[in-house]
PDB file of C-alpha atoms and ligand atoms in Angstrom:
ATOM      1  CA  MET A 224     -70.035 -36.327 -51.699  1.00 47.00           C
ATOM      2  CA  SER A 225     -66.734 -34.545 -51.287  1.00 51.00           C
ATOM      3  CA  ASP A 226     -65.473 -33.126 -48.019  1.00 80.00           C
ATOM      4  CA  THR A 227     -66.765 -29.918 -46.565  1.00 89.00           C
ATOM      5  CA  SER A 228     -65.306 -26.580 -45.623  1.00 91.00           C
ATOM      6  CA  ARG A 229     -66.341 -23.397 -43.892  1.00 93.00           C
ATOM      7  CA  GLY A 230     -67.991 -20.893 -46.161  1.00 94.00           C
ATOM      8  CA  LYS A 231     -69.550 -17.525 -45.658  1.00 95.00           C
ATOM      9  CA  GLY A 232     -71.689 -15.301 -47.723  1.00 97.00           C
ATOM     10  CA  SER A 233     -74.401 -12.700 -47.820  1.00 98.00           C
ATOM     11  CA  CYS A 234     -77.388 -11.499 -49.776  1.00 98.00           C
ATOM     12  CA  LEU A 235     -77.266  -8.693 -52.319  1.00 98.00           C
ATOM     13  CA  CYS A 236     -78.068  -5.876 -49.863  1.00 98.00           C
ATOM     14  CA  GLY A 237     -75.920  -7.335 -47.077  1.00 98.00           C
ATOM     15  CA  GLU A 238     -78.665  -7.363 -44.432  1.00 98.00           C
ATOM     16  CA  VAL A 239     -78.448 -11.144 -44.223  1.00 98.00           C
ATOM     17  CA  SER A 240     -75.141 -12.931 -43.878  1.00 98.00           C
ATOM     18  CA  PHE A 241     -74.325 -16.487 -42.920  1.00 98.00           C
ATOM     19  CA  ILE A 242     -71.605 -18.897 -42.013  1.00 97.00           C
ATOM     20  CA  ALA A 243     -71.890 -22.478 -43.197  1.00 96.00           C
ATOM     21  CA  ASN A 244     -69.547 -24.610 -41.152  1.00 95.00           C
ATOM     22  CA  ASN A 245     -69.900 -27.706 -43.299  1.00 94.00           C
ATOM     23  CA  ALA A 246     -70.362 -26.422 -46.822  1.00 95.00           C
ATOM     24  CA  SER A 247     -69.978 -29.043 -49.497  1.00 94.00           C
ATOM     25  CA  LYS A 248     -67.551 -28.326 -52.302  1.00 94.00           C
ATOM     26  CA  SER A 249     -69.970 -29.540 -54.898  1.00 95.00           C
ATOM     27  CA  VAL A 250     -72.540 -27.285 -56.461  1.00 96.00           C
ATOM     28  CA  GLY A 251     -75.760 -28.712 -57.790  1.00 97.00           C
ATOM     29  CA  ALA A 252     -78.373 -27.291 -60.107  1.00 98.00           C
ATOM     30  CA  CYS A 253     -82.046 -28.042 -59.686  1.00 98.00           C
ATOM     31  CA  HIS A 254     -84.171 -27.712 -62.794  1.00 98.00           C
ATOM     32  CA  CYS A 255     -87.531 -28.464 -61.179  1.00 97.00           C
ATOM     33  CA  ASN A 256     -90.541 -26.324 -61.990  1.00 96.00           C
ATOM     34  CA  MET A 257     -90.701 -24.897 -58.479  1.00 96.00           C
ATOM     35  CA  CYS A 258     -87.058 -23.792 -58.403  1.00 97.00           C
ATOM     36  CA  ARG A 259     -87.409 -22.176 -61.808  1.00 97.00           C
ATOM     37  CA  LYS A 260     -90.575 -20.341 -60.756  1.00 97.00           C
ATOM     38  CA  TRP A 261     -88.830 -19.225 -57.595  1.00 97.00           C
ATOM     39  CA  GLY A 262     -85.620 -17.959 -59.102  1.00 95.00           C
ATOM     40  CA  GLY A 263     -86.424 -17.441 -62.746  1.00 96.00           C
ATOM     41  CA  GLY A 264     -83.957 -20.151 -63.699  1.00 97.00           C
ATOM     42  CA  PRO A 265     -82.325 -23.284 -62.330  1.00 98.00           C
ATOM     43  CA  PHE A 266     -81.408 -23.132 -58.643  1.00 98.00           C
ATOM     44  CA  MET A 267     -77.648 -23.460 -58.127  1.00 97.00           C
ATOM     45  CA  ALA A 268     -77.072 -24.620 -54.575  1.00 97.00           C
ATOM     46  CA  VAL A 269     -74.523 -25.945 -52.110  1.00 96.00           C
ATOM     47  CA  ASP A 270     -75.455 -28.550 -49.518  1.00 96.00           C
ATOM     48  CA  CYS A 271     -74.473 -27.045 -46.157  1.00 96.00           C
ATOM     49  CA  GLY A 272     -76.176 -29.518 -43.840  1.00 96.00           C
ATOM     50  CA  PRO A 273     -77.894 -28.250 -40.690  1.00 97.00           C
ATOM     51  CA  ASN A 274     -74.926 -26.275 -39.354  1.00 95.00           C
ATOM     52  CA  VAL A 275     -75.607 -22.800 -40.779  1.00 97.00           C
ATOM     53  CA  THR A 276     -75.737 -19.655 -38.658  1.00 98.00           C
ATOM     54  CA  PHE A 277     -77.332 -16.437 -39.839  1.00 98.00           C
ATOM     55  CA  GLU A 278     -76.921 -12.792 -39.017  1.00 98.00           C
ATOM     56  CA  GLY A 279     -79.808 -10.464 -39.745  1.00 98.00           C
ATOM     57  CA  GLU A 280     -82.295 -13.270 -39.257  1.00 97.00           C
ATOM     58  CA  GLU A 281     -85.126 -10.728 -38.887  1.00 98.00           C
ATOM     59  CA  ASN A 282     -84.661  -9.975 -42.578  1.00 98.00           C
ATOM     60  CA  ILE A 283     -85.233 -13.571 -43.628  1.00 98.00           C
ATOM     61  CA  SER A 284     -88.709 -14.515 -44.795  1.00 98.00           C
ATOM     62  CA  VAL A 285     -89.547 -18.160 -45.231  1.00 98.00           C
ATOM     63  CA  PHE A 286     -91.966 -19.518 -47.806  1.00 97.00           C
ATOM     64  CA  ASN A 287     -93.541 -22.848 -47.009  1.00 96.00           C
ATOM     65  CA  SER A 288     -93.058 -24.437 -50.425  1.00 94.00           C
ATOM     66  CA  SER A 289     -94.010 -28.049 -49.766  1.00 93.00           C
ATOM     67  CA  GLN A 290     -94.801 -30.522 -47.035  1.00 94.00           C
ATOM     68  CA  TRP A 291     -91.146 -31.302 -46.574  1.00 92.00           C
ATOM     69  CA  ALA A 292     -89.292 -28.101 -47.420  1.00 95.00           C
ATOM     70  CA  GLU A 293     -89.285 -24.335 -47.184  1.00 97.00           C
ATOM     71  CA  ARG A 294     -87.444 -21.561 -49.004  1.00 98.00           C
ATOM     72  CA  GLY A 295     -85.828 -18.534 -47.415  1.00 98.00           C
ATOM     73  CA  TYR A 296     -85.174 -15.148 -48.966  1.00 98.00           C
ATOM     74  CA  CYS A 297     -84.046 -11.705 -47.851  1.00 98.00           C
ATOM     75  CA  ASN A 298     -87.116  -9.538 -47.396  1.00 98.00           C
ATOM     76  CA  LYS A 299     -85.087  -6.369 -48.037  1.00 98.00           C
ATOM     77  CA  CYS A 300     -83.509  -7.192 -51.398  1.00 98.00           C
ATOM     78  CA  GLY A 301     -85.244 -10.395 -52.454  1.00 97.00           C
ATOM     79  CA  SER A 302     -82.094 -12.516 -52.722  1.00 98.00           C
ATOM     80  CA  HIS A 303     -82.842 -16.215 -52.551  1.00 97.00           C
ATOM     81  CA  LEU A 304     -81.010 -17.683 -49.612  1.00 98.00           C
ATOM     82  CA  PHE A 305     -81.850 -21.346 -49.166  1.00 98.00           C
ATOM     83  CA  TYR A 306     -83.996 -24.360 -49.731  1.00 97.00           C
ATOM     84  CA  ARG A 307     -84.334 -26.100 -46.374  1.00 97.00           C
ATOM     85  CA  LEU A 308     -85.653 -29.533 -45.444  1.00 96.00           C
ATOM     86  CA  LYS A 309     -88.009 -29.236 -42.505  1.00 96.00           C
ATOM     87  CA  ALA A 310     -87.196 -32.615 -41.001  1.00 95.00           C
ATOM     88  CA  ASN A 311     -83.470 -32.176 -40.441  1.00 95.00           C
ATOM     89  CA  LYS A 312     -82.898 -28.476 -41.201  1.00 96.00           C
ATOM     90  CA  GLN A 313     -80.545 -29.373 -44.022  1.00 96.00           C
ATOM     91  CA  HIS A 314     -79.803 -26.133 -45.878  1.00 97.00           C
ATOM     92  CA  MET A 315     -79.153 -25.975 -49.594  1.00 97.00           C
ATOM     93  CA  MET A 316     -77.630 -22.512 -49.733  1.00 97.00           C
ATOM     94  CA  ALA A 317     -77.765 -20.572 -52.995  1.00 97.00           C
ATOM     95  CA  ALA A 318     -74.317 -20.876 -54.551  1.00 97.00           C
ATOM     96  CA  GLY A 319     -74.189 -17.273 -55.678  1.00 96.00           C
ATOM     97  CA  LEU A 320     -74.263 -15.952 -52.112  1.00 97.00           C
ATOM     98  CA  PHE A 321     -70.828 -17.234 -51.187  1.00 96.00           C
ATOM     99  CA  ASP A 322     -68.033 -14.667 -51.015  1.00 94.00           C
ATOM    100  CA  ASP A 323     -65.332 -17.134 -51.923  1.00 86.00           C
ATOM    101  CA  ASN A 324     -66.304 -19.792 -54.425  1.00 75.00           C
ATOM    102  CA  LEU A 325     -62.920 -20.885 -55.711  1.00 73.00           C
ATOM    103  CA  LEU A 326     -63.256 -24.338 -54.229  1.00 82.00           C
ATOM    104  CA  PHE A 327     -66.619 -25.112 -55.715  1.00 93.00           C
ATOM    105  CA  GLU A 328     -67.135 -27.685 -58.382  1.00 95.00           C
ATOM    106  CA  PHE A 329     -70.390 -27.910 -60.306  1.00 96.00           C
ATOM    107  CA  ASP A 330     -70.909 -31.656 -60.409  1.00 96.00           C
ATOM    108  CA  HIS A 331     -74.567 -32.629 -60.267  1.00 97.00           C
ATOM    109  CA  GLN A 332     -77.946 -31.699 -61.684  1.00 98.00           C
ATOM    110  CA  VAL A 333     -81.315 -32.839 -60.409  1.00 97.00           C
ATOM    111  CA  PHE A 334     -84.794 -32.894 -61.895  1.00 97.00           C
ATOM    112  CA  ILE A 335     -83.108 -33.038 -65.263  1.00 97.00           C
ATOM    113  CA  ASP A 336     -86.416 -34.332 -66.635  1.00 97.00           C
ATOM    114  CA  GLU A 337     -88.051 -30.980 -65.821  1.00 97.00           C
ATOM    115  CA  LYS A 338     -85.344 -28.915 -67.522  1.00 98.00           C
ATOM    116  CA  PRO A 339     -86.779 -26.913 -70.410  1.00 97.00           C
ATOM    117  CA  SER A 340     -85.089 -27.393 -73.746  1.00 97.00           C
ATOM    118  CA  TYR A 341     -84.046 -23.748 -74.208  1.00 97.00           C
ATOM    119  CA  TYR A 342     -80.902 -24.099 -72.092  1.00 97.00           C
ATOM    120  CA  CYS A 343     -78.302 -26.719 -71.335  1.00 96.00           C
ATOM    121  CA  PHE A 344     -75.148 -26.618 -69.184  1.00 97.00           C
ATOM    122  CA  SER A 345     -72.034 -27.879 -70.897  1.00 96.00           C
ATOM    123  CA  ASN A 346     -70.412 -29.027 -67.613  1.00 96.00           C
ATOM    124  CA  LYS A 347     -70.053 -32.784 -67.313  1.00 96.00           C
ATOM    125  CA  THR A 348     -72.110 -33.650 -64.233  1.00 97.00           C
ATOM    126  CA  ASN A 349     -74.129 -36.408 -62.673  1.00 97.00           C
ATOM    127  CA  GLU A 350     -77.759 -36.071 -63.636  1.00 97.00           C
ATOM    128  CA  MET A 351     -80.801 -37.339 -61.796  1.00 96.00           C
ATOM    129  CA  THR A 352     -84.473 -37.237 -62.680  1.00 96.00           C
ATOM    130  CA  GLY A 353     -87.039 -36.148 -60.119  1.00 94.00           C
ATOM    131  CA  HIS A 354     -88.053 -39.754 -59.633  1.00 94.00           C
ATOM    132  CA  GLU A 355     -84.459 -40.774 -58.928  1.00 94.00           C
ATOM    133  CA  VAL A 356     -84.075 -37.942 -56.418  1.00 91.00           C
ATOM    134  CA  PHE A 357     -87.206 -38.905 -54.525  1.00 86.00           C
ATOM    135  CA  SER A 358     -86.392 -42.589 -54.396  1.00 89.00           C
ATOM    136  CA  ARG A 359     -82.893 -41.792 -53.159  1.00 83.00           C
ATOM    137  CA  TYR A 360     -83.818 -39.299 -50.459  1.00 74.00           C
ATOM    138  CA  ARG A 361     -87.227 -40.386 -49.279  1.00 69.00           C
ATOM    139  CA  SER A 362     -86.959 -41.092 -45.571  1.00 58.00           C
ATOM    140  CA  PRO A 363     -88.480 -44.324 -44.257  1.00 55.00           C
ATOM    141  CA  SER A 364     -90.778 -42.324 -41.968  1.00 53.00           C
ATOM    142  CA  GLU A 365     -92.703 -40.782 -44.851  1.00 48.00           C
TER     143      GLU A 365
HETATM  144 ZN1   ZN B 516     -80.749  -8.600 -48.732  1.00 86.90          ZN
HETATM  145 ZN1   ZN B 517     -85.906 -27.679 -57.484  1.00 86.90          ZN
END
């Protein structure tokens, strides 16, 4: 994807803040059933890799959402913070948390096959089905 930059952000109540040293400039939306259950709608996220530092970590609760990933949220205000891969600690930070989002470009959507028909983004983006995502990211060890 595109190059990265340093981004910072916080949850709604401010008890959790973070610095992502290698935040991607591209924003992705995930339409999968789990993300939509979790957030009430598609999950808009920024790939920040493993290099994310948090303040107020005691206010982060982590939900073990699958064998390979977990989801963090602020236990004071309920803001969704990240989807994180257990194997390499890659953080997909929720796009809405960032204080400065001028550089972001919404350029990809995943699990497009699980998107309900009642909404549709008009942005021109790359789209991948769940099957395409899994076959692209499945690690050889699994
Ligand atoms: Zn909070
Ligand atoms: Zn998802």
